[in-house]
XYZ file of C-alpha atoms in Angstrom:
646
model
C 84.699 8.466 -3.469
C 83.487 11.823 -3.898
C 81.413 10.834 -6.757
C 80.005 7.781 -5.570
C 78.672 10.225 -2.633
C 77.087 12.732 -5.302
C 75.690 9.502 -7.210
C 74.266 8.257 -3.895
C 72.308 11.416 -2.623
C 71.146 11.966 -6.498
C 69.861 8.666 -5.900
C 68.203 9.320 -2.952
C 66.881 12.685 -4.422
C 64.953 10.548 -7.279
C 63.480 7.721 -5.138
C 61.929 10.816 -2.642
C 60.837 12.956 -5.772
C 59.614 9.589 -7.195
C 57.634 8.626 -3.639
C 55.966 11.982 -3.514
C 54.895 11.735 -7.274
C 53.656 8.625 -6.546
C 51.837 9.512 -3.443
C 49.937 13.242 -5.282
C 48.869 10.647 -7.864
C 47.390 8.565 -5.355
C 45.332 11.676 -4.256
C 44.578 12.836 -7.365
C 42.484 9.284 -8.206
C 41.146 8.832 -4.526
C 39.914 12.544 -5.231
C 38.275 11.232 -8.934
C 36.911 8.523 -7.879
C 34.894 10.466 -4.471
C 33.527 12.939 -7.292
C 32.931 10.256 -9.981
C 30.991 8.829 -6.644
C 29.271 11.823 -5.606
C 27.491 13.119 -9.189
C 26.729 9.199 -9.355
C 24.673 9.313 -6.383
C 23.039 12.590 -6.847
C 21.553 11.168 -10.237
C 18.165 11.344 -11.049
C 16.294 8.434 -12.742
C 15.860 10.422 -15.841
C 19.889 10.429 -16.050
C 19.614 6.882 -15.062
C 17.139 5.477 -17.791
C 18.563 7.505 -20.466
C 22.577 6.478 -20.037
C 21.778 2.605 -19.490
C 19.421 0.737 -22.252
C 17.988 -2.258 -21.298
C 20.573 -4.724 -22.711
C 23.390 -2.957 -20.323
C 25.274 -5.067 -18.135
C 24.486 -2.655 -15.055
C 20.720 -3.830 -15.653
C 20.733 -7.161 -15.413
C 19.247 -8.803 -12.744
C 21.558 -11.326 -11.810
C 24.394 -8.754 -11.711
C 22.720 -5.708 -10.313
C 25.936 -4.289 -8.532
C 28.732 -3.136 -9.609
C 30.608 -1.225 -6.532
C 34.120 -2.885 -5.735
C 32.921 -2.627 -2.173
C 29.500 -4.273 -2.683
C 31.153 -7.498 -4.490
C 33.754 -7.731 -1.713
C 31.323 -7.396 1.086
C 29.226 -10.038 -0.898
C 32.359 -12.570 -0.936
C 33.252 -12.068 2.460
C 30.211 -12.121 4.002
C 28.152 -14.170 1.599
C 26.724 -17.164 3.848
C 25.380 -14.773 6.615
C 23.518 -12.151 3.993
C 20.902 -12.651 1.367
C 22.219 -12.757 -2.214
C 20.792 -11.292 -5.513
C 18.422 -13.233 -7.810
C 16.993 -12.829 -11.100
C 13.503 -11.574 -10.728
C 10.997 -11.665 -13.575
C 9.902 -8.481 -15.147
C 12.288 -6.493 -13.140
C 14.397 -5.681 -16.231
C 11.488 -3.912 -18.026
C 10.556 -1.596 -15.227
C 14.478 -0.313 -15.551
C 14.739 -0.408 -19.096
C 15.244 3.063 -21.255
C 11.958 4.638 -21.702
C 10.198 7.715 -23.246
C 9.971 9.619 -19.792
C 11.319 13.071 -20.129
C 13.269 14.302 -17.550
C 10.562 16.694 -15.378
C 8.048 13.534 -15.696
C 10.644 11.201 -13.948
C 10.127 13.187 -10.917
C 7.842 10.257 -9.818
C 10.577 7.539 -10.372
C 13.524 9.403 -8.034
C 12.722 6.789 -5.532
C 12.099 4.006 -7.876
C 15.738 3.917 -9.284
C 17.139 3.784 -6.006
C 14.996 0.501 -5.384
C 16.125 -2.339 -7.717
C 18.820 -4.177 -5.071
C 16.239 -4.019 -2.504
C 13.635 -5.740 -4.719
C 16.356 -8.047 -6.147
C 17.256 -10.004 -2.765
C 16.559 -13.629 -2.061
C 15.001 -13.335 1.197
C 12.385 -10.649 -0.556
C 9.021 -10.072 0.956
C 6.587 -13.245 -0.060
C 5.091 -11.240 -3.031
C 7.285 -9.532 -4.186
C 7.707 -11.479 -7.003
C 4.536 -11.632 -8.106
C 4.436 -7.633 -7.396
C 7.113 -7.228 -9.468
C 5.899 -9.150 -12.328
C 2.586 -7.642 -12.641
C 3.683 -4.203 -12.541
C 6.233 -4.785 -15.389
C 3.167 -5.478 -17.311
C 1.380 -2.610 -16.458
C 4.095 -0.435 -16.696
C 4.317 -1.342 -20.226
C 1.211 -0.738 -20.776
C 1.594 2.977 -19.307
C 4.467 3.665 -21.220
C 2.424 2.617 -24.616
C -0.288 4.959 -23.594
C 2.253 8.025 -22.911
C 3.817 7.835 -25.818
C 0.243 7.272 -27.804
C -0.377 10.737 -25.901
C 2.422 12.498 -27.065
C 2.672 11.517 -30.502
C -1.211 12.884 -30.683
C -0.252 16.431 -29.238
C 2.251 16.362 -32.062
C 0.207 15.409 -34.678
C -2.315 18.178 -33.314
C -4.503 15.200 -33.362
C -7.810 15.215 -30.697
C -7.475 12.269 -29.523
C -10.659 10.145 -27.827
C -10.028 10.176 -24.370
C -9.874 6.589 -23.075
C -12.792 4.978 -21.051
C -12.887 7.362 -17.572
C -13.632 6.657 -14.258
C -17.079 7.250 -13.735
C -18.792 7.891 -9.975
C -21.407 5.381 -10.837
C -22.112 2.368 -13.799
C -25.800 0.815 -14.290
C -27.971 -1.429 -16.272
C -31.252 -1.384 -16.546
C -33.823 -4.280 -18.139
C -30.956 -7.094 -18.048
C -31.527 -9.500 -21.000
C -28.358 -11.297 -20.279
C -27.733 -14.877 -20.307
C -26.495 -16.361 -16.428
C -22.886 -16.275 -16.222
C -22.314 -12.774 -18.384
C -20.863 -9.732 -16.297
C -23.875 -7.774 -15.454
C -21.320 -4.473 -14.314
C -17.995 -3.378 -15.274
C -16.522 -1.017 -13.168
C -13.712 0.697 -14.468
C -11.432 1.822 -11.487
C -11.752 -0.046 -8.845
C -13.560 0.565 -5.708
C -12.666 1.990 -2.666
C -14.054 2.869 0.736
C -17.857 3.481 0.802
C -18.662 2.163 -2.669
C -21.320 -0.080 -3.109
C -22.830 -2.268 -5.661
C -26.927 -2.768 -5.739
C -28.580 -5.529 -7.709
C -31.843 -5.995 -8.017
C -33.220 -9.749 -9.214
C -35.636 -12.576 -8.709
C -34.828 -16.123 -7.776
C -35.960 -18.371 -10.682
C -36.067 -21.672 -9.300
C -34.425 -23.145 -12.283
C -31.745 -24.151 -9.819
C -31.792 -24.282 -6.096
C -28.660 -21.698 -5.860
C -26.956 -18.574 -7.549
C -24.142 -16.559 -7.274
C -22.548 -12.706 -7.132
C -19.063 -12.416 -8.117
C -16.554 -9.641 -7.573
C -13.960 -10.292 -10.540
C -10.586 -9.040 -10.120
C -8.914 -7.050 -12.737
C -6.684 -9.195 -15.197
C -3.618 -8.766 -16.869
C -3.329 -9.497 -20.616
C -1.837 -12.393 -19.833
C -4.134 -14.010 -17.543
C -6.296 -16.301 -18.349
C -9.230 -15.642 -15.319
C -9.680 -12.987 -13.264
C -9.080 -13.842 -9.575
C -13.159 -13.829 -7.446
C -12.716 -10.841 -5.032
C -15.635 -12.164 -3.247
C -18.361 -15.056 -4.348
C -21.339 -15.008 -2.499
C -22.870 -18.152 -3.186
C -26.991 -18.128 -2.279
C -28.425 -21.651 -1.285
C -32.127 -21.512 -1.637
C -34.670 -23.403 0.928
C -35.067 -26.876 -0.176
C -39.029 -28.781 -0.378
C -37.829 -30.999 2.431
C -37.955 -28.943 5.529
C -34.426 -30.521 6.838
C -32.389 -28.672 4.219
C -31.662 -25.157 5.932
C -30.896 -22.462 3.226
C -27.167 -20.773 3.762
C -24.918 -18.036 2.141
C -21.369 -19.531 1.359
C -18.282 -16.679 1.180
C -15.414 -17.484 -0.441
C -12.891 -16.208 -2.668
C -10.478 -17.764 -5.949
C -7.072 -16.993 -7.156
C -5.177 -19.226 -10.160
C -2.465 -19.565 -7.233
C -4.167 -21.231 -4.594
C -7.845 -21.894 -6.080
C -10.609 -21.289 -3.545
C -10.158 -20.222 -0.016
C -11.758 -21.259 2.818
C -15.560 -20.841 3.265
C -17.600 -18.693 5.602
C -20.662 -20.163 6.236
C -23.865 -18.866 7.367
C -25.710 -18.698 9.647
C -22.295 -20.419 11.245
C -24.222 -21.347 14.362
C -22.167 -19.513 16.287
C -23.180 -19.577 19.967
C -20.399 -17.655 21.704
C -17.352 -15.098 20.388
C -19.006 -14.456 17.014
C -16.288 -12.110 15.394
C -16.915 -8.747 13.920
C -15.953 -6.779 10.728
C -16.262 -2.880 10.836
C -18.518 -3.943 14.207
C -20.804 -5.479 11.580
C -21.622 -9.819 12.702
C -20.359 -11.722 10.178
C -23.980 -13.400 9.700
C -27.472 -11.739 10.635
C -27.454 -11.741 14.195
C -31.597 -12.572 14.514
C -31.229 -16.107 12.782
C -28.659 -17.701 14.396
C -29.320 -16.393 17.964
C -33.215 -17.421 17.548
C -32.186 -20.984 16.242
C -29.938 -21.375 18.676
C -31.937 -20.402 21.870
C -34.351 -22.703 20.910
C -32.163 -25.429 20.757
C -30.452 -24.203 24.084
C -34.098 -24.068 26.023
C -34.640 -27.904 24.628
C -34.905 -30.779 27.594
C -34.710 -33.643 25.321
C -33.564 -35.889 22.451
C -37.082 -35.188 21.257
C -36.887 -31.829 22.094
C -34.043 -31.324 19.865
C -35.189 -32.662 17.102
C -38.506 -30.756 17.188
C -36.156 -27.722 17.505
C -34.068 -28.427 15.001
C -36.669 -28.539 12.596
C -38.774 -25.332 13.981
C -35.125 -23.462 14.121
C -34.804 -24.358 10.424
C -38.236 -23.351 9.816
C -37.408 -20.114 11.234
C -34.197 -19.601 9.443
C -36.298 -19.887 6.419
C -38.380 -17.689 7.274
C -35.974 -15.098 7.977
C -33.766 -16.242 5.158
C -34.135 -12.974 2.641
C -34.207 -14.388 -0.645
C -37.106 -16.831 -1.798
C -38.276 -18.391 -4.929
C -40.312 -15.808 -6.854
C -39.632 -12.904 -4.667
C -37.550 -10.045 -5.425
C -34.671 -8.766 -3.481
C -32.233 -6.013 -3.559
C -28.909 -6.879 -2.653
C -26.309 -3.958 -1.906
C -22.734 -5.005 -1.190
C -20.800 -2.668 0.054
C -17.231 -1.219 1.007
C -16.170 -1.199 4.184
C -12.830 -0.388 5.802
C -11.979 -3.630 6.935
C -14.451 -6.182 4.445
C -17.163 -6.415 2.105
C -20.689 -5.931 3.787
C -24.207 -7.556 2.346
C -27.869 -6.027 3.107
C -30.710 -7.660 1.860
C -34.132 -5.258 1.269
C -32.504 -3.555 4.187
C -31.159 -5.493 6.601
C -27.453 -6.768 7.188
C -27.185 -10.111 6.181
C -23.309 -11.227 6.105
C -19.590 -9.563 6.294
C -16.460 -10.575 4.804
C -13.374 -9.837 6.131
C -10.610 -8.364 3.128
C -8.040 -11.351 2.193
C -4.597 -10.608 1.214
C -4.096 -9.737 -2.389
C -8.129 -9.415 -2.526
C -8.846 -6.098 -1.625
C -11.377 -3.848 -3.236
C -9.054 -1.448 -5.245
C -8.730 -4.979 -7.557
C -12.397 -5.110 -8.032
C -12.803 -4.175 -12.092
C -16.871 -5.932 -12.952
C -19.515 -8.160 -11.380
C -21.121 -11.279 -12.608
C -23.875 -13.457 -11.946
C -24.291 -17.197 -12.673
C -26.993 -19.446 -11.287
C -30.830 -19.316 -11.432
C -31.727 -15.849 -11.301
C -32.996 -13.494 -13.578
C -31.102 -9.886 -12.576
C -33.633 -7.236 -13.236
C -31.102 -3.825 -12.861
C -27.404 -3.471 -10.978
C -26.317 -0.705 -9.923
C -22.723 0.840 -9.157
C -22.198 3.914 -7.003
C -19.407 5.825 -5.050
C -16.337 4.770 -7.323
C -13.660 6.061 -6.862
C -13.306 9.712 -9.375
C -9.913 11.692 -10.272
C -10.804 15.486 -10.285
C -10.505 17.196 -14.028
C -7.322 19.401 -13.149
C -8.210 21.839 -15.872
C -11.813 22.289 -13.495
C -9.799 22.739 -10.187
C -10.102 26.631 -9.506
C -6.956 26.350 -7.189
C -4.518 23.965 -8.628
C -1.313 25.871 -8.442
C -2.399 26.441 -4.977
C -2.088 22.450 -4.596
C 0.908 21.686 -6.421
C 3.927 20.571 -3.942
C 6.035 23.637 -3.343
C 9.621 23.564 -4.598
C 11.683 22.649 -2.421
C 14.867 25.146 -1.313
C 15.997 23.994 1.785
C 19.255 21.958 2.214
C 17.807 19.989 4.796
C 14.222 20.200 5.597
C 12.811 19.835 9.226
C 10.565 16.679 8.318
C 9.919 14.767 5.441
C 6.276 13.276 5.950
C 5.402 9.991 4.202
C 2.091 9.257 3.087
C 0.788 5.637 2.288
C -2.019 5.451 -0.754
C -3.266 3.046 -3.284
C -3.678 4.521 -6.770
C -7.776 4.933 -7.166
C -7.766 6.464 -4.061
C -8.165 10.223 -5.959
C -10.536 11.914 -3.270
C -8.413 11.172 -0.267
C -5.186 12.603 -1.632
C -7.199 15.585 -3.285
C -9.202 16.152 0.369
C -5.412 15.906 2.333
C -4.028 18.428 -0.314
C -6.745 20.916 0.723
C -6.613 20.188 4.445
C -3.319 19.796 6.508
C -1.019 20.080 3.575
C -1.804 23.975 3.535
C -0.494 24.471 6.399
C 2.164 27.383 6.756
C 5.084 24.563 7.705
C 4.191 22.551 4.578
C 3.387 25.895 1.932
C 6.856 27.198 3.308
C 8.958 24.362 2.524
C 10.476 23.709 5.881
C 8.082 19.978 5.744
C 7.690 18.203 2.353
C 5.256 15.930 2.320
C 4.865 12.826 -0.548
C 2.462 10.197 -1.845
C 3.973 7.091 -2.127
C 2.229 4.513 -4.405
C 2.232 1.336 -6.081
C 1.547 0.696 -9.655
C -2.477 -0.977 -10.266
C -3.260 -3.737 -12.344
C -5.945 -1.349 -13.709
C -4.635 0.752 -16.946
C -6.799 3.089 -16.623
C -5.741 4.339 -12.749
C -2.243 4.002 -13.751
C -3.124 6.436 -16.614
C -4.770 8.957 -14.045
C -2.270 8.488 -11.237
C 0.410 9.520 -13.762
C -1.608 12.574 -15.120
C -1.727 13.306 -11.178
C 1.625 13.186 -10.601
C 2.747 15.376 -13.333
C 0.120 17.930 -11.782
C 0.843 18.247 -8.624
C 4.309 16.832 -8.221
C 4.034 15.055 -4.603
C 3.704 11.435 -6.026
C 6.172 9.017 -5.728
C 5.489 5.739 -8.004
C 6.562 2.460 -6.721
C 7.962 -0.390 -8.890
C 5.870 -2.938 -7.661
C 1.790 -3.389 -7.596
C 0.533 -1.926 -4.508
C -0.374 -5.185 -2.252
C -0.766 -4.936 1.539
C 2.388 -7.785 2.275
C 4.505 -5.235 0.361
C 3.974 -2.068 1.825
C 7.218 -2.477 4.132
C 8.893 -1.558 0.497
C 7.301 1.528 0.741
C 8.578 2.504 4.280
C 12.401 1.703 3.110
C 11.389 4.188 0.184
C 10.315 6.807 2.396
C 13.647 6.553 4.646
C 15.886 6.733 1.244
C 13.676 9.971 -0.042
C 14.449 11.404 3.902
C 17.872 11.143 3.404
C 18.979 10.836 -0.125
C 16.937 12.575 -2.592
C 15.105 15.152 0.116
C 17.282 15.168 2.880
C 15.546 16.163 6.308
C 16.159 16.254 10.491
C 13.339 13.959 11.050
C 11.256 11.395 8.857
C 7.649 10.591 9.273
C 4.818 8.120 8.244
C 1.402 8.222 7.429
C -1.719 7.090 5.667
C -4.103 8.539 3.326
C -7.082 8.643 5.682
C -5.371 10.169 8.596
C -5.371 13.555 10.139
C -1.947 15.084 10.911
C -1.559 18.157 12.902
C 1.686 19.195 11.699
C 1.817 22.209 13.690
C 1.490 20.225 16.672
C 3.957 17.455 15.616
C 6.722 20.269 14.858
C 6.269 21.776 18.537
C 6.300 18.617 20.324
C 9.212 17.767 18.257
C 11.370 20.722 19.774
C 10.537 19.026 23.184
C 12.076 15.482 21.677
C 15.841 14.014 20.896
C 17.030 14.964 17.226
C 18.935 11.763 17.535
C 17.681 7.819 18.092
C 13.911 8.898 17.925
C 10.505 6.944 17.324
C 7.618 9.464 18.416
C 4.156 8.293 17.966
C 1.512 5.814 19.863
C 4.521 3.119 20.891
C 3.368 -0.628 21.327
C 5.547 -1.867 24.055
C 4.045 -5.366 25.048
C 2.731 -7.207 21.324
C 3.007 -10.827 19.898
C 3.044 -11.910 16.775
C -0.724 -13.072 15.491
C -0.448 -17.101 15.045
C -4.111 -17.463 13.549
C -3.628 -18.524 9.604
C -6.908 -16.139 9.132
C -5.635 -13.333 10.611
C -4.914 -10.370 8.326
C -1.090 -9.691 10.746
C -0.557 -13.568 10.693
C 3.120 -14.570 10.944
C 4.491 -17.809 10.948
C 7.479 -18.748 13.083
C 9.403 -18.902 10.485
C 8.842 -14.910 10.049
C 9.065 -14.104 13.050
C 10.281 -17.006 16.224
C 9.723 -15.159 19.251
C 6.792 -14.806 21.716
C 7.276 -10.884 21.519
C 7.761 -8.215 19.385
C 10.324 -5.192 20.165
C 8.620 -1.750 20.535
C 6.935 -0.432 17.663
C 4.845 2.781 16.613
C 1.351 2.176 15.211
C 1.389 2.360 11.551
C -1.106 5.447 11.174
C 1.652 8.056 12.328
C 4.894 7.500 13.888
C 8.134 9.838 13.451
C 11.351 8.798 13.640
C 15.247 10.699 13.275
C 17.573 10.904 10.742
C 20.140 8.706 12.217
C 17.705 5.778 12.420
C 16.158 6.286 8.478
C 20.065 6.450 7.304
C 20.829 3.206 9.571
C 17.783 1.432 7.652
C 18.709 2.512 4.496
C 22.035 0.995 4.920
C 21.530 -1.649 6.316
C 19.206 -2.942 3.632
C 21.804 -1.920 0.966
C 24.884 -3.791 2.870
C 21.208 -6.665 3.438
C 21.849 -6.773 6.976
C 17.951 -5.937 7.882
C 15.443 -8.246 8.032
C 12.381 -7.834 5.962
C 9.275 -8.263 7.377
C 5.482 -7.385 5.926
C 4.125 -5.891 8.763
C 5.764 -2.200 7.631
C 5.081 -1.031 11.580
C 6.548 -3.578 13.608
C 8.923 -4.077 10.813
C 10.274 -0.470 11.829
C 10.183 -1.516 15.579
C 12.434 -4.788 14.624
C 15.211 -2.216 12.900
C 15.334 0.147 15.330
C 16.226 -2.592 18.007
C 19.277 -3.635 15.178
C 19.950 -0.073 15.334
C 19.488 -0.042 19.608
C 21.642 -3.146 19.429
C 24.616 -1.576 17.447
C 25.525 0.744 20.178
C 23.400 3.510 19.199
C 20.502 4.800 22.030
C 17.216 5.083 21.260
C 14.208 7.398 22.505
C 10.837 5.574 22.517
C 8.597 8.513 22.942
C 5.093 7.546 22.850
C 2.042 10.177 22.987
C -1.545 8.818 23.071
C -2.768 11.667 21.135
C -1.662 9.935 17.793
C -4.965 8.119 17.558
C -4.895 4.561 15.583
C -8.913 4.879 15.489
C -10.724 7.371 15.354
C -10.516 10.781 16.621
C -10.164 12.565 19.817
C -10.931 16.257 20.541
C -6.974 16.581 21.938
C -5.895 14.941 19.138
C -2.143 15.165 16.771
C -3.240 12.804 14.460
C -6.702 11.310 13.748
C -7.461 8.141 11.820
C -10.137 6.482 9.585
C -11.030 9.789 8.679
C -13.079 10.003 5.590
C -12.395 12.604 2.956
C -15.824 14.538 4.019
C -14.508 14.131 7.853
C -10.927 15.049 6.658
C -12.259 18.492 5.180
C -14.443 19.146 8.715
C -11.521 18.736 10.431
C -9.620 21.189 8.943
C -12.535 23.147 8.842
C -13.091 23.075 12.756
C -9.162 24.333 13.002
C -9.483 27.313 10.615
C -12.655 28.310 12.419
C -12.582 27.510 15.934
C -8.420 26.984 16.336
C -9.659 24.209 18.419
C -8.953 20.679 17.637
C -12.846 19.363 17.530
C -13.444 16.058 15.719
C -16.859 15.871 13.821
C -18.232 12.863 14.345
């Protein structure tokens, strides 16, 4: 009995020693796996591309994830979230590459992006996005490595074609339909194109084309713009006109504008330029209006189309200077000096694409000339470049992270922000980092200079998709994960590339503010959705099926906490956020999620963040130009007042 008792407890004794050992093991591996965890996420893309080739399983796109948790949150949950799909192209922009580790200080964003760009409810072009940058991004890596292997070889190798500030021709002998102009960057805000030419009366019409720049495997360019010249018939009754239209491979051509539209009433405006020459259609149609009869009518009718060709500025014979030029919100046309028509920017058309011109039709084109492209600086020219560069960053948590929005050509607004606010003490310090955030272009040549720019100056974030306006709510997810992942900071903000910020002024009214549930800016508390197809912020009900939109900040400048940019960022990695293409309402529509979850929210709104223009009490100013950009900061340094200059 006595031994069965000692057998018993000796028993007893092995299954506790056994439970414990089984229990520190337990803790050991829960205690792995959270490191294993922990140097995962704190991996930069360098680490990334080099330790997973592009035939790895963890790269391909239709099994992206590979987190227990993910694939049981997928199962459970699968019918009420997106899934993952296969999306073309997005396999090459992840695959190993030749980018040493200090030059993937670009990408640290860009490897944290594949889910998001890999989910079936993605933004309308993101596909296409996608795909075209995977082509250009090839076609960057080539030239890198072309780059290196010549600074190895000691070889002086030709610098590839530039881009200039202006292209010409002079004395034309080209045949109609040849590109007259090729313009090798793009252009941007305040460029313009002259062209100088005669109306041949071979044909009764001719055109101008803005071609698009094309991929090496397209097979035509998109038309940026066709303006499409109807000459003045021999019978009186046919009225001359200017037709407007655009062309993509996708949809073929757009719809037309017209003109004169013979407009009598609500005649819309583009950069408060008419879309066609106010004098001709008001004269034609106050005559008609003053007319008491069938007869009358008529009469008028033909005298208004008399007078339309008389005012109509191109003729048979004559010459005429056309200038087309860049505005902020379309394409503007003056004719030997007066404004003739205005085109409003459509989606996937903007200027940045615009890479030659050509004319077909009967005219003979005398000279063309290109001015105001867009130029990067030579960085072995700029006198203060190490003052420039981004300062390292120190700080475990920064006070703001600000987010600035920019298209790659756009070289002299980041270089006139970098010499304005930037410097300021809060920025040079460390305690506020502030980042470019940009897409790739189809252009080889920008791509080539925004990655020599990046390596400079070290406050450029690329973006793995081409940089189209539907897809710049990509970019505002990317800010939030740099806020809170990569460059952790109390408060996150967002702004544009031809906008003022005071940051002084935004850090003192922020000590005023909550640190928690925040949106600070210029808040939109009573908006619906734009149901006009033309409309550059149309949304179909599909998008969007309510009468209202929640509160949102205007896109120039808003701020918003830390709590809200880590509930975004995880709720698009769990895909429980809707995407949406307007990136500032699209914020408005998360933080209500984010409102609705419990959490309380601050809707701070201060009428000094100006959406356009500028105001002498002004935080932030927009549709500043880099000249007005430099005054501004000018004014501050000199008269510590905030004075705009125009």
């Amino acid at each position: 009995m006595k031994s069965l008792k000692i057998a018993l407890s000796m028993f007893k004794m092995k299954k506790w020693s056994g439970g414990v050992v089984i229990i520190a093991l337990a803790i050991i591996l829960v205690f792995s796996y959270s490191l294993m965890g922990t140097r995962t996420q704190k991996k930069q893309s360098y680490d990334f591309f080099r330790n997973h080739p592009a035939g790895d399983s963890h790269l391909k796109d239709n099994h992206p994830a590979k987190s227990p948790q993910l694939e049981l949150k997928k199962a459970t949950k699968s019918s009420k979230k997106p899934h993952y799909i296969n999306v073309e192209g997005l396999s090459d922009l992840y695959a190993q590459n030749n980018i040493s580790k200090d030059e993937s200080n670009a990408l640290v964003v860009w490897f944290q992006m594949r889910l998001l760009l890999s989910r079936s409810d993605a933004l309308p072009e993101t596909n296409q996005g996608i795909r075209e940058a995977s082509i250009a991004w090839k076609d960057l890596l080539s030239k890198i490595k072309e780059n290196k292997a010549a600074q190895l070889s000691n070889i002086n190798k030709t610098e590839d074609k530039n881009c200039p500030y202006s292209v010409s021709t002079i004395d034309l002998t080209t045949s109609s339909g040849e590109t007259i102009l090729d313009i090798p960057c793009g252009l941007a805000e305040d460029s313009s194109i002259s062209v100088l030419g005669i109306p041949d009366g071979h044909s009764r019409s001719f055109q101008i084309q803005l071609l698009g720049s094309q991929l090496p495997v397209e097979s035509n360019p998109p038309i940026i713009l066709q303006y499409n010249v109807s000459l003045p018939g021999d019978n009186m009754t046919e009225e001359p006109f200017v037709v407007q239209n655009t062309w993509t491979k996708e949809y073929g051509w757009g719809k037309e504008e017209r003109c004169p539209s013979h407009r009598s009433v609500n005649i819309p405006k583009v950069d408060g330029l008419v879309l066609c020459n106010e004098k001709v259609v008001r004269s034609t149609m106050e005559e008609n209006g003053n007319a008491s009869s069938v007869g009358d009518v008529s009469a008028n009718v033909s005298q208004g189309i008399a007078h339309e060709r008389a005012n109509f500025p191109f003729v048979e014979g004559n010459a005429f200077t056309a200038t087309l030029w860049v505005g902020l919100e379309g394409f503007h046309m003056t004719v030997n000096g007066r404004h003739e028509t205005s085109f409003v920017y459509r989606e996937k058309l903007e200027p940045w694409l615009v890479s030659g011109v050509k004319v077909t039709g009967g005219v003979d084109i005398l000279s063309a000339l290109a001015r105001g492209l867009p130029v990067p600086e030579d960085n072995d020219l700029v006198v203060d470049v190490e003052h420039l560069k981004a300062p390292l960053v120190t700080r475990k948590r920064l006070v703001m992270l600000i987010g600035i929005f920019s298209t790659g050509n756009n070289f002299e607004r980041r270089m006139a922000l970098r010499r304005s606010w930037m410097q300021y003490e809060a920025a040079r310090s460390g305690d506020v980092a502030v980042r470019f955030f940009i897409g790739l272009h189809k252009n080889s040549q920008v791509n080539l200079e925004l990655w020599k720019e990046a390596l400079v100056y070290g406050d450029i974030q690329l973006m793995p998709f081409v940089d189209y306006y539907s897809l710049i709510s990509l970019k505002t997810i990317a800010i939030c994960i740099m806020g809170t992942k990569i460059l952790p900071a109390k408060y996150i903000m967002k702004t544009d590339d031809d906008a003022f910020v005071r940051i002084d002024q935004v850090l003192t009214s922020l000590k005023e503010k909550p640190s928690n549930g925040l949106l600070y800016g210029r808040i939109s508390l009573d908006s619906s959705p734009h149901r006009d197809r033309d409309s550059k912020w149309y949304i179909s009900n599909e998008e969007w099926p309510h009468d209202a939109y929640p509160p949102w900040a205007h896109g120039p400048g808003y701020i918003i906490s830390r709590d809200i940019a880590k509930f975004i960022v995880r709720g698009h990695q769990e895909r429980d956020l809707k995407l949406f293409k307007l990136e500032d309402v699209a914020m408005g529509i998360w933080i209500e999620q984010f409102k609705n979850s419990g959490q309380e929210v601050h809707y701070m709104t201060d009428d000094r963040f100006y959406n356009a223009g500028c105001e002498t009490d002004y935080i932030l100013a927009h549709y500043q130009s880099p000249r007005l950009v430099l005054c501004l900061w000018e004014k501050l340094q000199k008269e510590h007042q905030p004075a705009c200059c125009e």
